[in-house]
Coordinates of C-alpha atoms in Angstrom, one line a residue:
M1 CA 98.0 100.5 108.4
N2 CA 96.4 97.7 106.0
Q3 CA 98.9 98.1 103.1
A4 CA 102.7 98.7 102.7
I5 CA 105.0 99.6 100.0
I6 CA 108.7 98.7 100.4
T7 CA 111.5 99.7 98.4
G8 CA 114.6 97.4 98.8
A9 CA 112.4 94.5 99.5
T10 CA 115.2 91.8 98.1
G11 CA 117.6 92.8 100.4
F12 CA 118.6 91.0 103.7
I13 CA 116.2 93.2 105.9
G14 CA 114.1 94.0 103.5
A15 CA 112.7 90.5 102.7
V16 CA 112.5 89.6 106.2
F17 CA 110.4 92.7 106.8
V18 CA 108.1 91.7 103.9
D19 CA 107.5 88.2 105.4
V20 CA 106.6 89.8 108.9
L21 CA 104.1 92.2 107.3
T22 CA 102.4 89.4 105.1
Q23 CA 102.2 87.1 108.1
K24 CA 100.2 90.1 109.7
N25 CA 97.8 90.0 106.8
I26 CA 99.2 93.4 105.5
K27 CA 98.9 93.7 101.8
V28 CA 102.5 94.3 100.6
L29 CA 103.8 95.7 97.2
A30 CA 107.6 94.6 97.3
L31 CA 109.8 96.6 95.1
G32 CA 113.3 95.4 93.9
R33 CA 115.6 96.0 91.0
K34 CA 116.2 92.4 90.3
N35 CA 114.2 90.2 88.1
Y36 CA 112.1 87.6 90.2
D37 CA 114.2 84.8 88.7
E38 CA 117.3 86.4 89.8
I39 CA 116.2 86.2 93.8
N40 CA 117.6 83.4 95.7
L41 CA 115.3 80.6 97.0
H42 CA 115.4 81.8 100.5
K43 CA 114.2 85.4 99.7
K44 CA 111.5 84.0 97.5
Q45 CA 110.1 82.4 100.4
L46 CA 110.0 85.3 102.4
L47 CA 108.6 87.5 99.7
K48 CA 105.8 85.0 99.0
G49 CA 103.1 86.5 100.4
A50 CA 103.7 89.8 98.6
T51 CA 103.1 91.4 95.2
Y52 CA 106.5 91.9 93.7
L53 CA 107.3 94.5 91.2
Q54 CA 110.6 94.9 89.7
I55 CA 111.8 98.5 89.5
D56 CA 115.1 100.4 89.9
M57 CA 115.2 103.4 92.3
R58 CA 116.3 105.7 89.4
E59 CA 112.7 105.0 88.0
I60 CA 110.7 105.3 91.1
S61 CA 108.7 108.5 89.9
L62 CA 107.1 105.9 87.4
L63 CA 105.9 103.8 90.2
P64 CA 102.1 105.1 89.9
E65 CA 101.7 104.1 86.3
K66 CA 103.5 100.6 86.8
I67 CA 101.1 99.9 90.0
E68 CA 98.2 100.9 87.7
A69 CA 99.5 98.5 85.2
I70 CA 99.7 95.5 87.4
G71 CA 96.2 96.4 88.9
W72 CA 97.3 96.7 92.7
E73 CA 94.8 98.9 94.4
L74 CA 95.8 101.4 97.0
T75 CA 93.8 102.2 100.2
D76 CA 94.1 105.2 102.5
S77 CA 95.9 103.3 105.1
C78 CA 99.3 102.8 103.0
V79 CA 102.7 103.0 104.6
F80 CA 105.7 103.8 102.4
Y81 CA 109.0 102.0 103.8
S82 CA 112.2 103.4 102.1
L83 CA 115.0 100.7 102.5
A84 CA 116.5 100.9 99.3
W85 CA 120.1 102.0 99.3
G86 CA 123.0 101.1 97.2
G87 CA 126.6 101.7 96.0
Q88 CA 128.3 101.0 92.8
G89 CA 129.6 97.8 94.3
K90 CA 128.8 97.4 98.1
L91 CA 126.2 99.0 100.1
S92 CA 128.5 101.3 101.3
D93 CA 131.7 102.5 99.3
L94 CA 133.9 105.2 98.3
N95 CA 131.8 106.2 95.1
I96 CA 130.5 109.7 96.2
E97 CA 128.4 110.0 92.8
A98 CA 126.6 106.9 93.7
Q99 CA 125.8 107.7 97.0
L100 CA 124.5 111.3 96.1
M101 CA 122.1 109.3 93.7
N102 CA 120.7 107.5 96.8
V103 CA 119.9 111.1 98.2
S104 CA 118.2 112.1 95.2
W105 CA 116.3 108.8 94.9
S106 CA 114.8 109.0 98.5
V107 CA 113.5 112.5 97.7
L108 CA 111.7 111.0 94.4
A109 CA 110.4 108.2 96.8
L110 CA 108.8 110.6 99.1
R111 CA 107.4 112.7 96.1
T112 CA 106.1 109.4 94.8
A113 CA 104.5 108.3 97.9
K114 CA 102.6 111.6 98.2
E115 CA 101.3 111.0 94.6
L116 CA 100.0 107.7 95.8
K117 CA 98.3 109.2 98.5
C118 CA 100.6 107.1 101.0
N119 CA 99.7 108.6 104.4
R120 CA 103.2 107.9 106.2
F121 CA 106.7 107.7 104.8
V122 CA 109.3 105.8 107.1
H123 CA 112.9 106.1 106.0
I124 CA 115.6 103.8 107.0
G125 CA 118.8 105.0 108.7
T126 CA 121.8 103.1 110.3
M127 CA 124.0 103.7 113.4
E128 CA 126.8 104.5 111.1
E129 CA 125.2 107.9 111.0
A130 CA 125.9 108.4 114.9
F131 CA 129.6 107.4 114.3
T132 CA 129.9 109.9 111.5
S133 CA 129.3 113.1 113.5
K134 CA 132.9 113.3 114.7
Y135 CA 134.3 113.4 111.1
L136 CA 132.2 116.1 109.9
D137 CA 134.2 118.7 112.0
L138 CA 137.4 117.8 110.5
D139 CA 139.7 120.1 108.3
Y140 CA 139.7 118.1 105.1
H141 CA 142.8 120.3 104.0
N142 CA 144.7 118.5 106.8
N143 CA 142.5 115.2 107.3
N144 CA 141.5 112.7 105.3
E145 CA 140.3 110.4 108.2
Y146 CA 137.2 108.6 106.4
N147 CA 136.5 105.6 104.7
R148 CA 133.5 103.9 102.7
H149 CA 131.3 104.1 106.0
V150 CA 131.6 107.7 106.6
I151 CA 130.8 108.3 102.7
Y152 CA 127.9 106.2 103.0
S153 CA 126.5 107.8 106.3
V154 CA 127.2 111.2 105.3
A155 CA 124.8 110.6 102.3
K156 CA 122.2 109.2 104.6
I157 CA 122.8 112.3 106.9
I158 CA 122.0 114.5 103.8
S159 CA 118.7 112.6 102.5
K160 CA 117.3 112.8 106.0
N161 CA 117.7 116.6 106.1
Y162 CA 116.3 116.9 102.6
L163 CA 113.4 114.7 103.3
K164 CA 112.4 116.8 106.4
L165 CA 112.4 119.9 104.3
I166 CA 110.1 118.3 101.6
S167 CA 107.8 116.4 103.7
K168 CA 106.6 120.0 105.4
E169 CA 106.3 121.1 101.5
L170 CA 104.1 118.0 101.0
N171 CA 102.5 117.5 104.2
V172 CA 103.4 113.8 104.6
D173 CA 103.8 112.2 107.9
L174 CA 107.7 111.6 108.0
L175 CA 109.2 109.2 110.3
F176 CA 112.8 107.8 110.7
A177 CA 114.0 104.4 111.9
T178 CA 117.8 104.4 112.7
N179 CA 119.0 100.8 113.2
S180 CA 121.8 99.4 115.5
H181 CA 123.7 96.6 113.8
V182 CA 121.7 94.0 112.4
M183 CA 122.1 90.1 112.1
G184 CA 120.3 86.9 111.2
P185 CA 119.9 84.3 108.8
G186 CA 120.8 85.1 105.2
D187 CA 123.2 88.0 106.2
D188 CA 125.7 88.5 103.6
K189 CA 127.1 91.8 104.6
D190 CA 130.9 92.3 105.2
S191 CA 130.5 93.6 108.6
F192 CA 132.9 93.0 111.5
L193 CA 131.0 90.8 113.4
Q194 CA 129.7 88.7 110.5
M195 CA 133.6 88.6 109.3
T196 CA 134.7 87.7 112.6
L197 CA 132.0 84.9 113.1
Q198 CA 133.0 83.3 109.8
K199 CA 136.7 83.5 110.9
L200 CA 135.9 81.7 114.0
I201 CA 134.1 79.1 112.2
D202 CA 136.8 78.6 109.6
G203 CA 139.4 78.7 112.4
D204 CA 141.4 81.6 111.0
E205 CA 143.7 83.8 112.7
L206 CA 142.0 86.5 115.0
L207 CA 143.8 90.0 115.3
F208 CA 141.5 92.7 117.0
S209 CA 142.0 96.2 118.8
E210 CA 141.0 96.4 122.3
G211 CA 137.5 96.3 121.4
N212 CA 136.4 98.8 124.3
Q213 CA 134.0 100.8 122.1
I214 CA 130.2 100.5 122.9
F215 CA 128.2 98.5 120.4
D216 CA 124.7 97.3 119.8
C217 CA 123.3 94.5 118.0
I218 CA 119.6 93.3 117.0
C219 CA 118.2 90.2 115.2
V220 CA 116.8 91.0 112.0
S221 CA 113.3 89.6 112.9
D222 CA 113.2 91.9 116.0
L223 CA 113.9 94.7 113.7
A224 CA 111.0 94.0 111.2
Q225 CA 108.8 93.8 114.0
A226 CA 110.1 97.6 115.1
Y227 CA 109.6 98.8 111.6
F228 CA 105.9 97.4 112.0
K229 CA 105.3 99.2 115.1
I230 CA 107.0 102.5 113.9
G231 CA 104.9 102.6 110.7
Q232 CA 101.6 101.6 112.7
K233 CA 102.0 103.9 115.9
G234 CA 105.1 106.0 115.6
L235 CA 104.8 109.8 115.9
P236 CA 105.5 112.2 112.5
G237 CA 108.8 113.7 112.8
R238 CA 110.4 111.5 115.3
D239 CA 113.6 109.3 114.8
Y240 CA 113.4 106.1 116.4
W241 CA 116.5 104.1 117.4
V242 CA 116.0 100.5 116.9
G243 CA 118.2 98.1 118.9
S244 CA 118.5 95.7 121.4
G245 CA 118.1 98.0 124.4
Q246 CA 121.4 96.6 125.9
P247 CA 124.5 98.2 124.3
R248 CA 127.9 96.8 125.5
K249 CA 131.6 96.8 124.4
L250 CA 132.5 95.2 121.1
K251 CA 134.7 92.6 122.6
E252 CA 131.9 91.1 124.7
Y253 CA 130.3 90.4 121.3
V254 CA 133.5 88.8 120.2
Q255 CA 133.8 86.6 123.5
R256 CA 130.4 85.5 123.0
M257 CA 130.8 84.1 119.6
Y258 CA 134.2 82.6 120.6
D259 CA 132.4 80.9 123.4
L260 CA 129.9 79.4 120.8
Y261 CA 132.5 78.6 118.3
P262 CA 136.0 78.1 120.0
S263 CA 138.9 78.7 117.7
G264 CA 142.6 77.5 118.0

């Protein structure tokens, strides 16, 4: 791999990944829906070694002509990383139509990668997918035990299955990277650990369940290194779990944060 195209490059994870690749002297085309002037300074610093191209995922089929317009030359060793995913409000929400559009755009991104002659396509998923399996067998005439994370992850599972079918038709090397929970500088997600950490720092009241569920967490910079390795050496058709390798009970993470930021 000497080139990479990355969708979702202005996101928390995407911007760090761009920085990791450019530091390895890989030529990166960073794609994002934001105007460059709207990107915050921290992320601009991470993107500075790449070529930034503003494009909305609904227009991803137009990428070849946009690349031609800016004179970005493709080689035979370009990996396409599909990180972009959004909801109407947050990354995951209860807007089913918005989530299904992400599925469609993922498939269009794969077709676009083929047109650009990218030899590999890496699709990014999250651990929400693993937690969702128990919801899929519910009788929805009697159960409505789902939330925004389930709606999000079901769409992710759908996109993964679609991509498997389409990749065979297109003869593209398709790989998956499924993340555990990711944290690091610049994290603005409303995740449980992030919100708990903020409450500890602010001295807010803490109310929890027993927290015995097994959980895994990885630093965003380690995650970016894993993406690089998967794109470079991963086997087509494989789904790589990216985590710390040391999952533990959720309450242990809370205790660890409490030790760092004792709260009344």
